[in-house]
Structures are given as C-alpha cells and as structure tokens.
Amino acid sequence: ELLGPDGSKPLTLATMRSMHKTQRFLRELMRMRPPVWEMQREVVRDELLPSGAKVEAGRIILISPYVHHHKSSHFSEPDSFKPSRFVTADGDSDLNPTTPSGTPLVIPFGLGSRTCIGAKFAEWELLALISTLCQRFTFKTAMEQEPSLLPLAILKPAQTISIELAMRERKP
C-alpha cells in the first residue's frame, strides 16, 4: 500500500486518502498509546451518569483515553494490536467506531468542544511521516518485550527505545 510496485509512489493527498491499511494501523496505534493519557474537566452542571451515579457541578473529573481504549467492554482483546478492528463487515474502514449510544470509542485527542485543535493536522502529519519513512527504510529493534509506560503530560516509554534503520533497496 505504501510503496507501490516499484517503491516510488509519490505522496499526495489522494494517495494518503487511499492508504486505508496505514490509516487503520495508525488508528490502532493511537488507540493503544494515545498521546494524552488523561484529561481533567470541570463539570458545568449536575449530571446523572448512565450508571446512576450523580456528578455535581463544579467537580473536577478525570477522563483517561488510555483506560477508555483498553476496556474489554469496548474492544475484544484490548491489549492486542489489531488494526483489523477498524474494518467493517463489508470490508470498509471505520476509523471512528462508537458505542450503541453514539459515544466515540477512540478519543486520542479528546472529545467534543475540547478536542485538540491540531488533531486532524497531527493525524495527516503522522500518516505522511510513517508512509515516507516506511517507503525509504526498514526498521528493527532488539527489544524483546514492550517497554513500560511513563504517564507524564504525555504517555511515553519509561526507557529509551533503540531502533535500527536500514535503507530500503529500490527496485529498478
């Protein structure tokens, strides 16, 4: 999908829009490791949650995309990397699945009026970066297990991850 038959497919908006497998890969990456692992919000009016719990206006609540994305009630095998979870029964991509009540299941950049203003730009930039890098390089890591996570302002690996890059051979 990324490379084309001879490895020289140009990167255009049309090509990026047609990269369905890569988009699903990146969406699963954002589901597994959202850049912002928790957000705080002030409740502006009394609310009754679906569980029956009451939340009073003025309270500060925490919303964790990381926890939300790893709930087994939302995703089967939530700790497994499966980009195929964003393929519909008819084979199309659904990058924005929702619960039966309409709540988005993947919220790596927040939700509603507080969604990150640069979310779309970041998604296109990530698609352009990963497709360009994969077109030119192969990747290898010596890590045998997934690194532990360090939840700071952003979610990041607790230790350094070394990746070896090798130039991809161009086909004549």
XYZ file of N, CA, C and O in Angstrom:
688
model
N 0.822 -1.194 0.000
C 0.000 0.000 0.000
C 0.867 1.260 0.000
O 0.580 2.212 -0.705
N 1.935 1.254 0.780
C 2.783 2.433 0.882
C 3.737 2.588 -0.290
O 4.015 3.688 -0.720
N 4.263 1.481 -0.766
C 5.401 1.544 -1.665
C 5.063 1.579 -3.137
O 5.834 2.074 -3.937
N 3.952 1.046 -3.520
C 3.660 0.931 -4.943
C 4.516 -0.173 -5.534
O 5.400 -0.720 -4.875
N 4.313 -0.518 -6.794
C 5.020 -1.654 -7.394
C 6.532 -1.469 -7.470
O 7.273 -2.427 -7.370
N 7.000 -0.240 -7.613
C 8.449 -0.032 -7.732
C 9.035 0.752 -6.566
O 10.188 1.166 -6.603
N 8.254 0.995 -5.544
C 8.768 1.696 -4.370
C 8.859 3.192 -4.532
O 9.489 3.866 -3.728
N 8.244 3.756 -5.556
C 8.389 5.194 -5.776
C 7.048 5.923 -5.865
O 6.949 6.962 -6.495
N 6.044 5.373 -5.248
C 4.722 6.007 -5.268
C 4.816 7.393 -4.632
O 5.291 7.527 -3.506
N 4.393 8.457 -5.326
C 4.501 9.802 -4.740
C 3.477 10.005 -3.622
O 2.393 9.422 -3.646
N 3.850 10.830 -2.664
C 2.973 11.118 -1.543
C 2.123 12.342 -1.889
O 2.626 13.453 -1.970
N 0.862 12.121 -2.127
C -0.087 13.193 -2.419
C -1.276 13.027 -1.480
O -1.422 11.985 -0.837
N -2.131 14.036 -1.439
C -3.329 13.939 -0.603
C -4.200 12.767 -1.060
O -4.715 12.010 -0.238
N -4.309 12.592 -2.368
C -5.110 11.470 -2.896
C -4.513 10.129 -2.481
O -5.248 9.210 -2.096
N -3.187 10.006 -2.540
C -2.550 8.742 -2.130
C -2.775 8.504 -0.642
O -3.068 7.392 -0.231
N -2.630 9.563 0.142
C -2.809 9.422 1.588
C -4.248 9.001 1.919
O -4.459 8.173 2.799
N -5.214 9.555 1.204
C -6.612 9.183 1.441
C -6.886 7.730 1.074
O -7.810 7.116 1.594
N -6.087 7.182 0.170
C -6.294 5.792 -0.258
C -5.522 4.782 0.589
O -5.632 3.587 0.368
N -4.775 5.226 1.556
C -3.954 4.341 2.398
C -4.774 3.796 3.568
O -4.503 4.072 4.726
N -5.756 2.991 3.270
C -6.678 2.510 4.299
C -5.998 1.630 5.342
O -6.267 1.756 6.540
N -5.118 0.741 4.915
C -4.419 -0.127 5.875
C -3.536 0.697 6.804
O -3.473 0.445 8.006
N -2.846 1.677 6.242
C -1.968 2.525 7.050
C -2.790 3.372 8.012
O -2.412 3.547 9.176
N -3.920 3.885 7.564
C -4.792 4.661 8.450
C -5.290 3.800 9.603
O -5.325 4.247 10.756
N -5.662 2.537 9.312
C -6.107 1.640 10.387
C -4.956 1.327 11.347
O -5.153 1.250 12.563
N -3.751 1.137 10.790
C -2.565 0.901 11.619
C -2.357 2.075 12.580
O -2.162 1.885 13.781
N -2.417 3.290 12.064
C -2.187 4.471 12.897
C -3.320 4.675 13.901
O -3.084 5.085 15.034
N -4.546 4.350 13.518
C -5.669 4.486 14.442
C -5.519 3.506 15.601
O -5.776 3.835 16.757
N -5.070 2.291 15.285
C -4.834 1.303 16.350
C -3.672 1.743 17.231
O -3.698 1.556 18.447
N -2.662 2.336 16.639
C -1.545 2.880 17.411
C -2.041 3.958 18.372
O -1.678 3.964 19.551
N -2.910 4.848 17.897
C -3.472 5.904 18.749
C -4.420 5.330 19.809
O -4.545 5.875 20.897
N -5.064 4.223 19.496
C -5.913 3.563 20.494
C -5.063 2.943 21.591
O -5.326 3.106 22.773
N -4.020 2.249 21.181
C -3.156 1.563 22.147
C -2.332 2.542 22.992
O -2.159 2.334 24.189
N -1.832 3.584 22.342
C -0.956 4.535 23.023
C -1.362 5.970 22.698
O -0.695 6.668 21.950
N -2.492 6.427 23.257
C -2.908 7.801 22.975
C -1.866 8.787 23.500
O -1.278 8.549 24.560
N -1.610 9.862 22.776
C -0.580 10.801 23.223
C -0.905 11.421 24.579
O -0.020 11.612 25.413
N -2.157 11.732 24.808
C -2.591 12.276 26.096
C -3.328 11.158 26.818
O -4.352 10.685 26.346
N -2.782 10.719 27.942
C -3.355 9.558 28.615
C -4.479 9.922 29.577
O -5.304 9.081 29.930
N -4.537 11.198 30.013
C -5.633 11.618 30.881
C -5.894 13.112 30.702
O -5.012 13.875 30.360
N -7.164 13.479 30.897
C -7.586 14.877 30.795
C -8.458 15.201 32.001
O -9.167 14.335 32.504
N -8.399 16.440 32.436
C -9.258 16.883 33.538
C -10.302 17.842 32.990
O -10.002 18.678 32.146
N -11.517 17.724 33.492
C -12.596 18.613 33.091
C -13.428 18.985 34.316
O -13.608 18.185 35.227
N -13.924 20.223 34.305
C -14.823 20.664 35.359
C -16.254 20.438 34.882
O -16.627 20.831 33.772
N -17.049 19.810 35.726
C -18.452 19.555 35.406
C -19.195 20.889 35.522
O -19.129 21.559 36.551
N -19.898 21.301 34.452
C -20.540 22.617 34.435
C -21.983 22.602 34.947
O -22.529 23.642 35.285
N -22.602 21.428 34.975
C -23.962 21.314 35.528
C -24.106 19.901 36.124
O -23.393 18.989 35.739
N -25.004 19.757 37.048
C -25.247 18.442 37.640
C -25.579 17.444 36.540
O -26.315 17.769 35.610
N -24.996 16.273 36.631
C -25.209 15.234 35.614
C -25.524 13.916 36.293
O -25.019 13.620 37.381
N -26.326 13.121 35.613
C -26.622 11.759 36.049
C -25.986 10.834 35.022
O -26.316 10.888 33.838
N -25.032 10.028 35.456
C -24.326 9.129 34.553
C -25.178 7.908 34.235
O -26.098 7.571 34.994
N -24.890 7.224 33.124
C -25.656 6.008 32.783
C -25.662 4.967 33.896
O -26.600 4.202 34.037
N -24.604 4.985 34.729
C -24.529 4.021 35.836
C -25.473 4.378 36.975
O -25.668 3.595 37.896
N -26.044 5.596 36.932
C -26.912 6.049 38.014
C -26.201 6.974 38.991
O -26.835 7.582 39.850
N -24.877 7.088 38.879
C -24.118 7.969 39.764
C -24.385 9.430 39.421
O -24.556 9.780 38.252
N -24.425 10.271 40.452
C -24.629 11.707 40.253
C -23.283 12.423 40.335
O -22.467 12.114 41.193
N -23.087 13.374 39.429
C -21.881 14.205 39.449
C -22.344 15.645 39.553
O -23.117 16.127 38.723
N -21.872 16.323 40.600
C -22.326 17.689 40.855
C -21.506 18.707 40.074
O -20.313 18.513 39.831
N -22.154 19.798 39.709
C -21.479 20.900 39.025
C -20.313 21.387 39.887
O -20.397 21.401 41.121
N -19.225 21.758 39.233
C -18.049 22.252 39.943
C -17.018 21.179 40.254
O -15.870 21.485 40.578
N -17.404 19.928 40.182
C -16.468 18.826 40.430
C -15.478 18.711 39.270
O -15.812 18.990 38.128
N -14.282 18.289 39.584
C -13.270 18.007 38.568
C -13.281 16.500 38.332
O -13.207 15.724 39.285
N -13.390 16.108 37.086
C -13.355 14.685 36.753
C -12.136 14.408 35.875
O -11.636 15.300 35.187
N -11.668 13.187 35.925
C -10.577 12.744 35.069
C -11.146 11.838 33.994
O -11.958 10.964 34.282
N -10.701 12.062 32.788
C -11.071 11.216 31.660
C -9.765 10.634 31.134
O -8.825 11.381 30.862
N -9.703 9.333 31.013
C -8.482 8.698 30.535
C -8.722 7.982 29.210
O -9.311 6.899 29.187
N -8.267 8.589 28.101
C -8.367 7.872 26.826
C -7.676 6.509 26.893
O -8.181 5.534 26.343
N -6.561 6.426 27.600
C -5.840 5.156 27.703
C -6.735 4.080 28.326
O -6.867 2.984 27.789
N -7.364 4.393 29.450
C -8.240 3.421 30.119
C -9.456 3.127 29.243
O -9.839 1.973 29.061
N -10.058 4.177 28.676
C -11.226 4.033 27.802
C -10.910 3.104 26.631
O -11.712 2.245 26.282
N -9.739 3.248 26.042
C -9.338 2.454 24.877
C -9.007 1.005 25.221
O -8.929 0.165 24.328
N -8.767 0.724 26.508
C -8.368 -0.625 26.912
C -9.467 -1.370 27.663
O -9.205 -2.385 28.309
N -10.694 -0.891 27.565
C -11.812 -1.569 28.228
C -12.280 -2.739 27.366
O -12.562 -2.575 26.183
N -12.389 -3.899 27.975
C -12.833 -5.077 27.227
C -14.302 -4.959 26.820
O -14.748 -5.654 25.904
N -15.043 -4.069 27.454
C -16.436 -3.862 27.033
C -16.497 -3.066 25.725
O -17.514 -3.083 25.035
N -15.416 -2.387 25.378
C -15.350 -1.627 24.124
C -14.646 -2.395 23.009
O -15.009 -2.284 21.842
N -13.598 -3.128 23.372
C -12.776 -3.815 22.368
C -12.456 -5.230 22.831
O -12.036 -5.422 23.975
N -12.606 -6.199 21.934
C -12.158 -7.543 22.275
C -10.634 -7.531 22.240
O -10.032 -6.843 21.417
N -10.026 -8.254 23.138
C -8.567 -8.286 23.259
C -7.989 -6.867 23.229
O -7.185 -6.526 22.355
N -8.377 -6.022 24.185
C -7.976 -4.614 24.145
C -6.468 -4.369 24.253
O -5.996 -3.311 23.838
N -5.716 -5.330 24.768
C -4.266 -5.141 24.892
C -3.501 -5.707 23.706
O -2.273 -5.691 23.703
N -4.217 -6.196 22.699
C -3.575 -6.709 21.485
C -3.641 -5.648 20.399
O -4.644 -4.945 20.261
N -2.568 -5.571 19.617
C -2.502 -4.630 18.497
C -3.173 -5.273 17.294
O -2.646 -6.204 16.700
N -4.371 -4.790 16.955
C -5.156 -5.384 15.876
C -5.790 -4.288 15.016
O -6.942 -3.910 15.239
N -5.068 -3.773 14.019
C -5.660 -2.757 13.137
C -6.917 -3.240 12.438
O -7.763 -2.433 12.047
N -7.093 -4.544 12.328
C -8.278 -5.099 11.666
C -9.564 -4.774 12.426
O -10.652 -4.896 11.868
N -9.466 -4.331 13.662
C -10.676 -3.987 14.415
C -11.386 -2.769 13.810
O -12.514 -2.482 14.139
N -10.709 -2.059 12.912
C -11.297 -0.893 12.265
C -11.812 -1.214 10.860
O -12.002 -0.316 10.045
N -12.012 -2.504 10.576
C -12.590 -2.935 9.302
C -14.029 -3.362 9.573
O -14.287 -4.142 10.487
N -14.942 -2.840 8.780
C -16.354 -3.192 8.947
C -16.624 -4.553 8.315
O -15.776 -5.092 7.601
N -17.806 -5.076 8.535
C -18.187 -6.389 7.980
C -18.115 -6.402 6.457
O -17.813 -7.430 5.861
N -18.345 -5.246 5.822
C -18.290 -5.204 4.356
C -16.908 -4.827 3.821
O -16.745 -4.583 2.631
N -15.902 -4.768 4.716
C -14.531 -4.541 4.278
C -14.087 -3.092 4.233
O -12.937 -2.802 3.936
N -14.984 -2.151 4.530
C -14.606 -0.737 4.559
C -13.912 -0.409 5.873
O -13.938 -1.188 6.823
N -13.318 0.774 5.925
C -12.698 1.240 7.162
C -13.699 2.038 7.979
O -14.473 2.818 7.439
N -13.679 1.838 9.289
C -14.431 2.666 10.227
C -13.437 3.125 11.275
O -13.182 2.427 12.252
N -12.849 4.296 11.056
C -11.815 4.797 11.950
C -12.397 5.474 13.182
O -11.662 5.829 14.090
N -13.717 5.653 13.216
C -14.358 6.322 14.345
C -15.538 5.502 14.873
O -16.678 5.958 14.846
N -15.268 4.283 15.373
C -16.370 3.463 15.888
C -16.978 4.094 17.141
O -16.311 4.839 17.867
N -18.255 3.799 17.370
C -18.953 4.349 18.531
C -19.670 3.232 19.279
O -19.881 2.147 18.753
N -20.067 3.548 20.508
C -20.912 2.643 21.285
C -22.322 2.719 20.698
O -22.617 3.625 19.911
N -23.216 1.823 21.095
C -24.601 1.908 20.608
C -25.258 3.266 20.911
O -26.109 3.726 20.165
N -24.821 3.936 21.992
C -25.404 5.241 22.333
C -24.725 6.397 21.593
O -25.113 7.546 21.758
N -23.692 6.091 20.786
C -23.038 7.133 19.990
C -21.756 7.696 20.577
O -21.150 8.599 20.004
N -21.299 7.171 21.710
C -20.057 7.649 22.315
C -18.870 7.124 21.524
O -18.764 5.915 21.296
N -17.965 8.002 21.086
C -16.785 7.537 20.353
C -15.941 6.576 21.203
O -15.757 6.796 22.400
N -15.439 5.531 20.570
C -14.618 4.552 21.283
C -13.139 4.905 21.259
O -12.383 4.424 22.088
N -12.715 5.709 20.298
C -11.298 6.086 20.195
C -11.207 7.606 20.283
O -11.706 8.317 19.420
N -10.580 8.086 21.370
C -10.514 9.532 21.614
C -9.082 9.968 21.953
O -8.838 10.564 22.994
N -8.107 9.716 21.070
C -6.719 10.034 21.406
C -6.448 11.526 21.571
O -5.492 11.911 22.240
N -7.300 12.373 20.994
C -7.080 13.817 21.075
C -8.201 14.531 21.827
O -8.413 15.724 21.665
N -8.939 13.802 22.630
C -10.024 14.414 23.384
C -11.349 14.248 22.673
O -11.480 13.482 21.719
N -12.341 14.992 23.143
C -13.703 14.787 22.665
C -14.491 16.090 22.774
O -14.271 16.888 23.682
N -15.406 16.283 21.858
C -16.320 17.426 21.918
C -15.627 18.758 21.696
O -14.671 18.865 20.925
N -16.100 19.771 22.415
C -15.561 21.123 22.224
C -14.124 21.246 22.715
O -13.441 22.217 22.405
N -13.651 20.265 23.458
C -12.269 20.291 23.970
C -11.318 19.412 23.166
O -10.206 19.155 23.578
N -11.758 18.949 21.998
C -10.874 18.161 21.141
C -9.672 19.010 20.758
O -9.812 20.206 20.486
N -8.520 18.410 20.715
C -7.300 19.113 20.322
C -7.500 19.798 18.974
O -7.916 19.165 18.001
N -7.201 21.079 18.920
C -7.406 21.850 17.689
C -6.512 21.349 16.550
O -6.830 21.485 15.383
N -5.394 20.717 16.896
C -4.476 20.220 15.873
C -4.616 18.743 15.568
O -3.757 18.157 14.918
N -5.705 18.115 16.013
C -5.866 16.664 15.860
C -5.792 16.214 14.406
O -5.051 15.287 14.073
N -6.555 16.833 13.538
C -6.559 16.428 12.126
C -5.184 16.639 11.497
O -4.698 15.799 10.738
N -4.573 17.774 11.794
C -3.231 18.043 11.264
C -2.256 16.974 11.752
O -1.470 16.443 10.973
N -2.325 16.638 13.034
C -1.432 15.623 13.594
C -1.641 14.273 12.924
O -0.675 13.556 12.632
N -2.896 13.912 12.660
C -3.178 12.633 12.011
C -2.623 12.598 10.586
O -2.024 11.606 10.177
N -2.802 13.687 9.823
C -2.258 13.740 8.454
C -0.735 13.755 8.472
O -0.076 13.123 7.653
N -0.176 14.506 9.431
C 1.280 14.582 9.543
C 1.866 13.211 9.885
O 2.875 12.791 9.314
N 1.231 12.493 10.791
C 1.682 11.161 11.167
C 1.587 10.192 9.992
O 2.490 9.397 9.749
N 0.513 10.281 9.227
C 0.346 9.444 8.043
C 1.436 9.741 7.014
O 2.040 8.823 6.453
N 1.724 11.014 6.788
C 2.777 11.396 5.839
C 4.144 10.924 6.325
O 4.942 10.379 5.554
N 4.416 11.095 7.620
C 5.713 10.704 8.178
C 5.923 9.199 8.099
O 6.948 8.734 7.597
N 4.944 8.440 8.573
C 5.120 6.980 8.601
C 5.201 6.413 7.192
O 6.004 5.521 6.911
N 4.405 6.946 6.264
C 4.462 6.423 4.902
C 5.781 6.775 4.224
O 6.355 5.952 3.511
N 6.298 7.971 4.471
C 7.589 8.363 3.891
C 8.725 7.529 4.475
O 9.586 7.039 3.742
N 8.720 7.348 5.794
C 9.780 6.555 6.426
C 9.735 5.102 5.972
O 10.771 4.502 5.679
N 8.535 4.531 5.915
C 8.408 3.126 5.503
C 8.761 2.929 4.031
O 9.180 1.845 3.631
N 8.602 3.959 3.247
C 8.959 3.872 1.836
C 10.478 3.825 1.669
O 10.980 3.207 0.742
N 11.203 4.429 2.603
C 12.659 4.556 2.456
C 13.469 3.630 3.352
O 14.638 3.371 3.055
N 12.896 3.169 4.454
C 13.666 2.402 5.434
C 12.933 1.143 5.878
O 11.717 1.063 5.818
N 13.720 0.186 6.403
C 13.178 -0.929 7.166
C 13.580 -0.675 8.618
O 14.566 0.028 8.885
N 12.833 -1.224 9.545
C 13.052 -0.970 10.966
C 13.283 -2.266 11.711
O 12.672 -3.281 11.413
N 14.155 -2.186 12.725
C 14.407 -3.358 13.564
C 14.740 -2.861 14.967
O 15.436 -1.862 15.133
N 14.225 -3.568 15.959
C 14.565 -3.255 17.341
C 15.021 -4.527 18.028
O 14.571 -5.623 17.681
N 15.903 -4.387 18.993
C 16.399 -5.542 19.736
C 15.540 -5.817 20.972
O 15.768 -6.791 21.680
N 14.538 -4.977 21.211
C 13.697 -5.154 22.402
C 12.905 -6.450 22.283
O 12.305 -6.713 21.248
N 12.916 -7.214 23.357
C 12.187 -8.483 23.357
C 10.806 -8.350 23.979
O 9.958 -9.193 23.777
N 10.602 -7.288 24.745
C 9.285 -7.068 25.339
C 8.920 -5.593 25.242
O 9.776 -4.741 25.071
N 7.649 -5.346 25.345
C 7.161 -3.981 25.239
C 7.649 -3.160 26.432
O 7.645 -3.634 27.566
N 8.073 -1.920 26.205
C 8.551 -1.102 27.327
C 7.418 -0.700 28.258
O 6.263 -0.611 27.840
N 7.748 -0.476 29.504
C 6.738 0.044 30.423
C 6.485 1.512 30.072
O 7.293 2.145 29.399
N 5.362 2.030 30.540
C 4.958 3.381 30.168
C 5.149 4.351 31.320
O 4.987 3.985 32.483
N 5.443 5.585 30.978
C 5.632 6.654 31.947
C 4.559 7.708 31.683
O 4.631 8.432 30.686
N 3.538 7.770 32.547
C 2.449 8.721 32.314
C 2.773 10.111 32.859
O 2.553 10.406 34.025
N 3.319 10.950 32.010
C 3.584 12.347 32.371
C 2.489 13.189 31.702
O 1.365 12.753 31.604
N 2.809 14.381 31.221
C 1.816 15.165 30.477
C 1.387 14.390 29.240
O 0.241 14.454 28.816
N 2.329 13.647 28.661
C 2.021 12.727 27.574
C 2.422 11.332 28.021
O 3.177 11.169 28.968
N 1.922 10.329 27.337
C 2.263 8.944 27.645
C 3.495 8.583 26.843
O 3.501 8.696 25.622
N 4.574 8.212 27.532
C 5.803 7.898 26.819
C 6.464 6.660 27.404
O 6.146 6.267 28.524
N 7.385 6.046 26.658
C 8.091 4.875 27.195
C 8.943 5.276 28.391
O 9.525 6.370 28.412
N 9.039 4.391 29.378
C 9.832 4.678 30.573
C 11.327 4.550 30.310
O 12.131 5.090 31.054
N 11.688 3.846 29.262
C 13.107 3.703 28.929
C 13.328 4.022 27.449
O 12.388 4.078 26.678
N 14.574 4.205 27.105
C 14.928 4.510 25.722
C 14.637 3.305 24.830
O 14.909 2.166 25.204
N 14.103 3.587 23.661
C 13.854 2.541 22.679
C 14.816 2.761 21.520
O 14.806 3.820 20.894
N 15.668 1.790 21.277
C 16.616 1.890 20.171
C 16.045 1.186 18.953
O 15.602 0.047 19.039
N 16.052 1.890 17.831
C 15.554 1.333 16.577
C 16.654 1.453 15.537
O 17.269 2.506 15.382
N 16.889 0.358 14.859
C 17.886 0.341 13.787
C 17.173 0.551 12.459
O 16.202 -0.138 12.147
N 17.642 1.527 11.691
C 17.070 1.822 10.376
C 18.035 1.343 9.305
O 19.245 1.508 9.433
N 17.493 0.764 8.260
C 18.310 0.362 7.114
C 17.630 0.890 5.868
O 16.398 0.809 5.747
N 18.418 1.431 4.952
C 17.856 1.926 3.690
C 17.173 0.777 2.953
O 17.725 -0.308 2.860
N 15.996 1.038 2.480
C 15.254 0.069 1.700
C 15.837 0.053 0.289
O 16.112 1.107 -0.294
N 16.024 -1.119 -0.279
C 16.531 -1.206 -1.638
C 15.440 -0.831 -2.615
O 14.315 -1.294 -2.519
N 15.793 0.015 -3.566
C 14.851 0.424 -4.620
C 14.858 -0.598 -5.720
O 15.919 -1.085 -6.138
N 13.693 -0.941 -6.211
C 13.596 -1.860 -7.322
C 13.759 -1.082 -8.625
O 13.219 0.007 -8.743
N 14.535 -1.619 -9.567
C 14.749 -0.871 -10.820
C 13.501 -0.739 -11.650
O 12.541 -1.373 -11.552
